[in-house]
Amino acid sequence: MRIEQLETKLKQVEKELQEAEWEEGFERALKEYRGKDEVISFQSYKQLLEGKQEPIWRVKSNIPTLDDLIGGFQEGNLIIVTAPTGQGKTTFCQTLTRNFADNGVRCLWFSYEVPPREFLEKFGENLPVAYLPKALVSRTMIWIERKIVEAIAKYQTKVVFIDHLHYLLDLSKVKNASLEIGAIMRELKLMALKYNIVIFIVAHMTKTRFEDKVGLEDIRDSSFISQEADYVIVLWRDATRQSKRDLREKGVIYTNEAVASVEKNRRTGRTGSLRLILKDNLFYEVTENYGEEPIKKI
């Protein structure tokens, strides 16, 4: 072996020894590490949780079957509310806002779909205690997060409604809308976890009319939306039977009853549906106390 080759070999051996020594020291340091993100056992983590003794915060919807299926919405939850166009997405969320306020829970609204005056008029004279920005000056996630933090600091809000998802997307600048929506959904989920809040977001469907039951596959950009959500609630209204002439002259006439279906439940896996009735711009669960209701065109 030539002297040059020997020197190269010695340097290589020395380098390997240094790397081995460094790795050994690194492993030793990690073995002794006790930081807030150290890896611990399931049993140790359970003991930490028991030591905190903090009850899990939940808010009920005051809609009995929905509360039975879900068990209350928990902080950190991201919920999708979807329906065909004009069949009650915003009204359902406003119903939840009213019911949450009755339970002492304060909500923040970002209503991009409905003008503020029309939005507030739907609540009637007795407005719930809830909040919204004076002006929707931006649709960026940075601005939305800033307003969420402001509402938490000022009013201790625990629930946020965003109506609707596709307003957060600048279609003129986005090359792949589905991927961008997936990124937005992940950011919203992280916000819910970071600030210990519940976020409801309204999402559109791919079609405007349905003859049969609707589900997760009917959500616009569904694969990227539903996979990030903890719950997906789908609504649809029953259309009355109409002649072609009547349909052409009057448009589709829906009854004032709707179906709400929990299509995804990440926490327990329980799914199911319930019937709702629209009265005074709010949804109530259908019970035997409701008789025949007049057909209402909406």
mmCIF file of C-alpha atoms in Angstrom:
data_model
loop_
_atom_site.group_PDB
_atom_site.id
_atom_site.type_symbol
_atom_site.label_atom_id
_atom_site.label_comp_id
_atom_site.label_asym_id
_atom_site.label_seq_id
_atom_site.Cartn_x
_atom_site.Cartn_y
_atom_site.Cartn_z
ATOM 1 C CA MET A 1 0.000 0.000 0.000
ATOM 2 C CA ARG A 2 1.411 3.372 -0.990
ATOM 3 C CA ILE A 3 1.912 6.071 1.649
ATOM 4 C CA GLU A 4 -0.813 8.278 0.115
ATOM 5 C CA GLN A 5 -3.309 5.421 0.231
ATOM 6 C CA LEU A 6 -2.351 4.663 3.834
ATOM 7 C CA GLU A 7 -2.935 8.288 4.880
ATOM 8 C CA THR A 8 -6.323 8.304 3.173
ATOM 9 C CA LYS A 9 -7.251 5.052 4.913
ATOM 10 C CA LEU A 10 -6.158 6.403 8.312
ATOM 11 C CA LYS A 11 -8.204 9.573 7.828
ATOM 12 C CA GLN A 12 -11.231 7.484 6.909
ATOM 13 C CA VAL A 13 -10.807 5.315 10.013
ATOM 14 C CA GLU A 14 -10.356 8.424 12.191
ATOM 15 C CA LYS A 15 -13.521 9.966 10.723
ATOM 16 C CA GLU A 16 -15.512 6.801 11.376
ATOM 17 C CA LEU A 17 -14.246 6.667 14.970
ATOM 18 C CA GLN A 18 -15.243 10.311 15.525
ATOM 19 C CA GLU A 19 -18.699 9.674 14.070
ATOM 20 C CA ALA A 20 -19.141 6.579 16.234
ATOM 21 C CA GLU A 21 -18.041 8.527 19.314
ATOM 22 C CA TRP A 22 -20.437 11.369 18.436
ATOM 23 C CA GLU A 23 -23.332 8.972 17.895
ATOM 24 C CA GLU A 24 -22.591 7.263 21.207
ATOM 25 C CA GLY A 25 -22.577 10.617 22.997
ATOM 26 C CA PHE A 26 -25.759 11.666 21.204
ATOM 27 C CA GLU A 27 -27.536 8.475 22.223
ATOM 28 C CA ARG A 28 -26.311 8.884 25.810
ATOM 29 C CA ALA A 29 -27.627 12.464 25.922
ATOM 30 C CA LEU A 30 -31.012 11.404 24.534
ATOM 31 C CA LYS A 31 -31.219 8.568 27.032
ATOM 32 C CA GLU A 32 -30.940 11.131 29.828
ATOM 33 C CA TYR A 33 -33.234 13.689 28.150
ATOM 34 C CA ARG A 34 -36.198 14.843 30.284
ATOM 35 C CA GLY A 35 -37.678 17.679 28.215
ATOM 36 C CA LYS A 36 -41.368 18.403 27.615
ATOM 37 C CA ASP A 37 -41.324 16.362 24.388
ATOM 38 C CA GLU A 38 -39.489 13.286 25.693
ATOM 39 C CA VAL A 39 -40.836 9.909 24.595
ATOM 40 C CA ILE A 40 -42.775 8.206 27.399
ATOM 41 C CA SER A 41 -45.000 5.151 27.835
ATOM 42 C CA PHE A 42 -48.772 5.067 27.499
ATOM 43 C CA GLN A 43 -48.987 4.395 31.236
ATOM 44 C CA SER A 44 -46.843 7.442 32.104
ATOM 45 C CA TYR A 45 -48.912 9.664 29.848
ATOM 46 C CA LYS A 46 -52.113 8.440 31.456
ATOM 47 C CA GLN A 47 -50.680 9.351 34.867
ATOM 48 C CA LEU A 48 -49.892 12.848 33.567
ATOM 49 C CA LEU A 49 -53.484 13.252 32.396
ATOM 50 C CA GLU A 50 -54.851 12.028 35.711
ATOM 51 C CA GLY A 51 -52.557 14.448 37.537
ATOM 52 C CA LYS A 52 -53.982 17.431 35.659
ATOM 53 C CA GLN A 53 -57.545 16.460 36.626
ATOM 54 C CA GLU A 54 -59.021 18.824 34.062
ATOM 55 C CA PRO A 55 -62.499 17.834 32.838
ATOM 56 C CA ILE A 56 -62.944 17.554 29.079
ATOM 57 C CA TRP A 57 -64.766 20.652 27.831
ATOM 58 C CA ARG A 58 -67.819 19.856 25.722
ATOM 59 C CA VAL A 59 -70.734 21.843 24.373
ATOM 60 C CA LYS A 60 -74.126 20.301 23.615
ATOM 61 C CA SER A 61 -76.226 21.306 20.601
ATOM 62 C CA ASN A 62 -79.560 20.986 22.469
ATOM 63 C CA ILE A 63 -80.676 18.744 19.586
ATOM 64 C CA PRO A 64 -81.235 15.454 21.475
ATOM 65 C CA THR A 65 -80.412 12.843 18.826
ATOM 66 C CA LEU A 66 -77.400 14.804 17.577
ATOM 67 C CA ASP A 67 -76.061 15.074 21.125
ATOM 68 C CA ASP A 68 -76.660 11.351 21.623
ATOM 69 C CA LEU A 69 -74.702 10.488 18.461
ATOM 70 C CA ILE A 70 -71.798 12.842 19.115
ATOM 71 C CA GLY A 71 -71.811 13.251 22.881
ATOM 72 C CA GLY A 72 -71.132 16.963 22.647
ATOM 73 C CA PHE A 73 -68.545 18.836 20.608
ATOM 74 C CA GLN A 74 -65.113 18.937 22.288
ATOM 75 C CA GLU A 75 -62.417 21.602 22.154
ATOM 76 C CA GLY A 76 -60.040 20.795 19.321
ATOM 77 C CA ASN A 77 -62.846 19.510 17.083
ATOM 78 C CA LEU A 78 -63.203 20.525 13.425
ATOM 79 C CA ILE A 79 -66.718 19.956 12.049
ATOM 80 C CA ILE A 80 -67.910 20.124 8.447
ATOM 81 C CA VAL A 81 -71.527 21.124 7.779
ATOM 82 C CA THR A 82 -72.613 20.530 4.204
ATOM 83 C CA ALA A 83 -75.818 20.408 2.149
ATOM 84 C CA PRO A 84 -77.049 21.065 -1.388
ATOM 85 C CA THR A 85 -77.431 24.748 -2.238
ATOM 86 C CA GLY A 86 -80.195 26.529 -0.334
ATOM 87 C CA GLN A 87 -81.095 23.638 1.946
ATOM 88 C CA GLY A 88 -80.123 24.949 5.347
ATOM 89 C CA LYS A 89 -76.363 24.926 5.980
ATOM 90 C CA THR A 90 -76.223 28.474 7.325
ATOM 91 C CA THR A 91 -79.565 28.122 9.126
ATOM 92 C CA PHE A 92 -78.352 24.958 10.854
ATOM 93 C CA CYS A 93 -75.187 26.727 12.023
ATOM 94 C CA GLN A 94 -77.237 29.696 13.224
ATOM 95 C CA THR A 95 -79.428 27.256 15.160
ATOM 96 C CA LEU A 96 -76.322 25.859 16.841
ATOM 97 C CA THR A 97 -75.173 29.412 17.617
ATOM 98 C CA ARG A 98 -78.486 30.158 19.333
ATOM 99 C CA ASN A 99 -78.378 26.906 21.297
ATOM 100 C CA PHE A 100 -74.739 27.331 22.305
ATOM 101 C CA ALA A 101 -75.478 30.876 23.503
ATOM 102 C CA ASP A 102 -78.362 29.498 25.585
ATOM 103 C CA ASN A 103 -75.767 27.221 27.205
ATOM 104 C CA GLY A 104 -73.492 30.187 27.956
ATOM 105 C CA VAL A 105 -71.018 29.401 25.155
ATOM 106 C CA ARG A 106 -69.887 32.331 23.011
ATOM 107 C CA CYS A 107 -69.379 32.015 19.264
ATOM 108 C CA LEU A 108 -67.415 33.920 16.616
ATOM 109 C CA TRP A 109 -68.734 34.106 13.044
ATOM 110 C CA PHE A 110 -67.010 34.687 9.706
ATOM 111 C CA SER A 111 -70.005 35.068 7.367
ATOM 112 C CA TYR A 112 -68.605 35.437 3.856
ATOM 113 C CA GLU A 113 -71.697 33.940 2.214
ATOM 114 C CA VAL A 114 -74.466 36.118 3.708
ATOM 115 C CA PRO A 115 -74.317 39.949 4.158
ATOM 116 C CA PRO A 116 -74.219 41.005 7.860
ATOM 117 C CA ARG A 117 -77.661 42.671 7.829
ATOM 118 C CA GLU A 118 -79.369 39.621 6.328
ATOM 119 C CA PHE A 119 -77.358 37.316 8.579
ATOM 120 C CA LEU A 120 -78.476 39.106 11.768
ATOM 121 C CA GLU A 121 -82.092 39.503 10.601
ATOM 122 C CA LYS A 122 -82.466 35.718 10.472
ATOM 123 C CA PHE A 123 -81.997 35.594 14.249
ATOM 124 C CA GLY A 124 -84.974 37.894 14.787
ATOM 125 C CA GLU A 125 -85.161 40.604 17.438
ATOM 126 C CA ASN A 126 -83.652 38.483 20.210
ATOM 127 C CA LEU A 127 -80.031 38.197 19.096
ATOM 128 C CA PRO A 128 -77.842 35.561 20.776
ATOM 129 C CA VAL A 129 -74.635 36.652 22.508
ATOM 130 C CA ALA A 130 -72.140 36.034 19.710
ATOM 131 C CA TYR A 131 -69.530 37.997 17.775
ATOM 132 C CA LEU A 132 -68.292 38.826 14.271
ATOM 133 C CA PRO A 133 -65.662 41.155 12.751
ATOM 134 C CA LYS A 134 -66.933 44.653 11.910
ATOM 135 C CA ALA A 135 -65.560 44.107 8.411
ATOM 136 C CA LEU A 136 -64.252 41.024 6.629
ATOM 137 C CA VAL A 137 -61.113 42.733 5.351
ATOM 138 C CA SER A 138 -59.292 39.524 4.483
ATOM 139 C CA ARG A 139 -59.718 35.835 3.748
ATOM 140 C CA THR A 140 -56.200 34.744 4.684
ATOM 141 C CA MET A 141 -55.568 32.191 7.393
ATOM 142 C CA ILE A 142 -53.250 34.658 9.169
ATOM 143 C CA TRP A 143 -56.052 37.228 9.472
ATOM 144 C CA ILE A 144 -58.620 34.633 10.534
ATOM 145 C CA GLU A 145 -56.285 33.325 13.240
ATOM 146 C CA ARG A 146 -55.676 36.891 14.464
ATOM 147 C CA LYS A 147 -59.431 37.507 14.769
ATOM 148 C CA ILE A 148 -59.908 34.211 16.588
ATOM 149 C CA VAL A 149 -57.239 35.150 19.124
ATOM 150 C CA GLU A 150 -58.822 38.614 19.504
ATOM 151 C CA ALA A 151 -62.260 37.103 20.163
ATOM 152 C CA ILE A 152 -60.830 34.669 22.709
ATOM 153 C CA ALA A 153 -58.981 37.471 24.515
ATOM 154 C CA LYS A 154 -61.942 39.887 24.509
ATOM 155 C CA TYR A 155 -64.949 37.603 24.845
ATOM 156 C CA GLN A 156 -63.696 34.114 25.801
ATOM 157 C CA THR A 157 -65.194 32.606 22.654
ATOM 158 C CA LYS A 158 -65.053 28.824 22.390
ATOM 159 C CA VAL A 159 -66.783 28.133 19.057
ATOM 160 C CA VAL A 160 -65.987 29.515 15.587
ATOM 161 C CA PHE A 161 -68.169 29.327 12.451
ATOM 162 C CA ILE A 162 -66.784 29.951 8.952
ATOM 163 C CA ASP A 163 -69.280 30.253 6.084
ATOM 164 C CA HIS A 164 -67.943 28.989 3.809
ATOM 165 C CA LEU A 165 -64.752 27.052 3.031
ATOM 166 C CA HIS A 166 -64.271 28.021 -0.616
ATOM 167 C CA TYR A 167 -64.196 31.729 0.260
ATOM 168 C CA LEU A 168 -60.830 31.046 1.908
ATOM 169 C CA LEU A 169 -59.455 29.994 -1.455
ATOM 170 C CA ASP A 170 -58.148 32.474 -4.026
ATOM 171 C CA LEU A 171 -58.989 30.556 -7.198
ATOM 172 C CA SER A 172 -57.148 33.095 -9.375
ATOM 173 C CA LYS A 173 -53.836 32.216 -7.712
ATOM 174 C CA VAL A 174 -54.255 28.530 -6.936
ATOM 175 C CA LYS A 175 -53.052 25.861 -9.365
ATOM 176 C CA ASN A 176 -54.509 22.881 -7.515
ATOM 177 C CA ALA A 177 -57.645 23.817 -5.569
ATOM 178 C CA SER A 178 -58.018 20.418 -3.918
ATOM 179 C CA LEU A 179 -54.504 20.458 -2.460
ATOM 180 C CA GLU A 180 -54.932 24.039 -1.257
ATOM 181 C CA ILE A 181 -58.226 23.146 0.433
ATOM 182 C CA GLY A 182 -56.506 20.235 2.152
ATOM 183 C CA ALA A 183 -53.855 22.636 3.479
ATOM 184 C CA ILE A 184 -56.540 25.069 4.714
ATOM 185 C CA MET A 185 -58.371 22.264 6.511
ATOM 186 C CA ARG A 186 -55.163 21.172 8.247
ATOM 187 C CA GLU A 187 -54.476 24.755 9.363
ATOM 188 C CA LEU A 188 -57.995 25.041 10.790
ATOM 189 C CA LYS A 189 -57.601 21.751 12.651
ATOM 190 C CA LEU A 190 -54.294 22.937 14.129
ATOM 191 C CA MET A 191 -55.956 26.211 15.215
ATOM 192 C CA ALA A 192 -58.731 24.277 16.951
ATOM 193 C CA LEU A 193 -56.134 22.269 18.858
ATOM 194 C CA LYS A 194 -53.837 25.222 19.570
ATOM 195 C CA TYR A 195 -56.538 27.463 21.037
ATOM 196 C CA ASN A 196 -58.786 24.746 22.527
ATOM 197 C CA ILE A 197 -61.799 25.797 20.476
ATOM 198 C CA VAL A 198 -64.406 24.142 18.265
ATOM 199 C CA ILE A 199 -64.475 25.166 14.595
ATOM 200 C CA PHE A 200 -67.465 24.617 12.300
ATOM 201 C CA ILE A 201 -66.893 25.203 8.613
ATOM 202 C CA VAL A 202 -69.571 25.168 5.925
ATOM 203 C CA ALA A 203 -68.684 23.322 2.708
ATOM 204 C CA HIS A 204 -70.432 23.181 -0.653
ATOM 205 C CA MET A 205 -71.469 20.081 -2.541
ATOM 206 C CA THR A 206 -70.618 19.073 -6.081
ATOM 207 C CA LYS A 207 -74.266 19.198 -7.203
ATOM 208 C CA THR A 208 -77.187 21.454 -6.448
ATOM 209 C CA ARG A 209 -80.008 18.884 -6.519
ATOM 210 C CA PHE A 210 -80.235 15.339 -5.222
ATOM 211 C CA GLU A 211 -82.895 12.714 -5.654
ATOM 212 C CA ASP A 212 -81.428 10.357 -3.055
ATOM 213 C CA LYS A 213 -79.529 10.523 0.230
ATOM 214 C CA VAL A 214 -76.306 12.510 0.078
ATOM 215 C CA GLY A 215 -73.012 11.581 1.712
ATOM 216 C CA LEU A 216 -69.293 12.276 2.066
ATOM 217 C CA GLU A 217 -68.592 11.580 -1.595
ATOM 218 C CA ASP A 218 -70.904 14.430 -2.608
ATOM 219 C CA ILE A 219 -68.843 17.123 -0.847
ATOM 220 C CA ARG A 220 -66.901 19.327 -3.217
ATOM 221 C CA ASP A 221 -63.204 18.312 -2.983
ATOM 222 C CA SER A 222 -64.456 15.679 -0.534
ATOM 223 C CA SER A 223 -61.286 13.590 -0.191
ATOM 224 C CA PHE A 224 -59.322 16.520 1.203
ATOM 225 C CA ILE A 225 -62.148 17.968 3.299
ATOM 226 C CA SER A 226 -63.647 14.974 5.061
ATOM 227 C CA GLN A 227 -60.323 13.351 5.966
ATOM 228 C CA GLU A 228 -59.287 16.342 8.098
ATOM 229 C CA ALA A 229 -62.655 16.755 9.857
ATOM 230 C CA ASP A 230 -63.587 15.128 13.153
ATOM 231 C CA TYR A 231 -67.283 15.180 12.237
ATOM 232 C CA VAL A 232 -69.176 15.644 8.996
ATOM 233 C CA ILE A 233 -72.851 16.619 9.223
ATOM 234 C CA VAL A 234 -74.856 16.440 5.995
ATOM 235 C CA LEU A 235 -78.290 18.053 5.562
ATOM 236 C CA TRP A 236 -80.890 17.701 2.834
ATOM 237 C CA ARG A 237 -84.512 18.744 2.352
ATOM 238 C CA ASP A 238 -87.372 16.736 0.897
ATOM 239 C CA ALA A 239 -88.811 18.216 -2.275
ATOM 240 C CA THR A 240 -92.560 18.069 -2.863
ATOM 241 C CA ARG A 241 -93.944 16.134 -5.811
ATOM 242 C CA GLN A 242 -94.519 18.561 -8.667
ATOM 243 C CA SER A 243 -95.636 18.401 -12.248
ATOM 244 C CA LYS A 244 -93.159 19.504 -14.896
ATOM 245 C CA ARG A 245 -95.225 22.608 -15.489
ATOM 246 C CA ASP A 246 -95.390 23.435 -11.792
ATOM 247 C CA LEU A 247 -91.660 22.854 -11.474
ATOM 248 C CA ARG A 248 -90.985 25.117 -14.444
ATOM 249 C CA GLU A 249 -93.251 27.913 -13.213
ATOM 250 C CA LYS A 250 -92.621 27.829 -9.461
ATOM 251 C CA GLY A 251 -89.244 26.198 -9.096
ATOM 252 C CA VAL A 252 -88.475 23.447 -6.620
ATOM 253 C CA ILE A 253 -90.657 23.596 -3.506
ATOM 254 C CA TYR A 254 -89.269 21.950 -0.389
ATOM 255 C CA THR A 255 -91.120 20.980 2.748
ATOM 256 C CA ASN A 256 -89.998 22.625 5.968
ATOM 257 C CA GLU A 257 -88.559 19.345 7.211
ATOM 258 C CA ALA A 258 -84.944 18.295 6.730
ATOM 259 C CA VAL A 259 -82.696 15.366 7.523
ATOM 260 C CA ALA A 260 -79.397 15.855 9.354
ATOM 261 C CA SER A 261 -77.020 12.931 9.056
ATOM 262 C CA VAL A 262 -73.769 12.424 10.963
ATOM 263 C CA GLU A 263 -71.709 10.852 8.185
ATOM 264 C CA LYS A 264 -68.371 10.862 10.006
ATOM 265 C CA ASN A 265 -67.644 10.555 13.714
ATOM 266 C CA ARG A 266 -63.932 10.237 14.369
ATOM 267 C CA ARG A 267 -64.252 9.906 18.149
ATOM 268 C CA THR A 268 -66.703 7.013 18.485
ATOM 269 C CA GLY A 269 -67.538 5.994 14.924
ATOM 270 C CA ARG A 270 -71.272 6.343 15.611
ATOM 271 C CA THR A 271 -73.256 7.638 12.668
ATOM 272 C CA GLY A 272 -76.958 8.164 12.166
ATOM 273 C CA SER A 273 -79.598 10.639 11.120
ATOM 274 C CA LEU A 274 -82.434 12.675 12.594
ATOM 275 C CA ARG A 275 -85.341 14.720 11.301
ATOM 276 C CA LEU A 276 -85.472 18.476 11.764
ATOM 277 C CA ILE A 277 -88.242 20.989 11.243
ATOM 278 C CA LEU A 278 -87.771 24.643 10.297
ATOM 279 C CA LYS A 279 -89.681 27.113 12.464
ATOM 280 C CA ASP A 280 -88.944 30.834 12.696
ATOM 281 C CA ASN A 281 -85.616 30.435 10.868
ATOM 282 C CA LEU A 282 -84.335 27.837 13.328
ATOM 283 C CA PHE A 283 -84.184 24.046 13.163
ATOM 284 C CA TYR A 284 -85.762 21.858 15.847
ATOM 285 C CA GLU A 285 -85.734 18.091 16.068
ATOM 286 C CA VAL A 286 -89.034 16.587 14.917
ATOM 287 C CA THR A 287 -91.091 15.093 17.752
ATOM 288 C CA GLU A 288 -94.643 13.902 18.154
ATOM 289 C CA ASN A 289 -95.519 17.429 19.353
ATOM 290 C CA TYR A 290 -95.332 18.776 15.808
ATOM 291 C CA GLY A 291 -98.447 18.292 13.713
ATOM 292 C CA GLU A 292 -98.870 18.893 10.027
ATOM 293 C CA GLU A 293 -96.809 21.884 8.982
ATOM 294 C CA PRO A 294 -97.472 24.010 5.911
ATOM 295 C CA ILE A 295 -95.191 23.591 2.939
ATOM 296 C CA LYS A 296 -92.734 26.433 2.662
ATOM 297 C CA LYS A 297 -90.825 27.419 -0.453
ATOM 298 C CA ILE A 298 -87.243 28.491 0.272
#
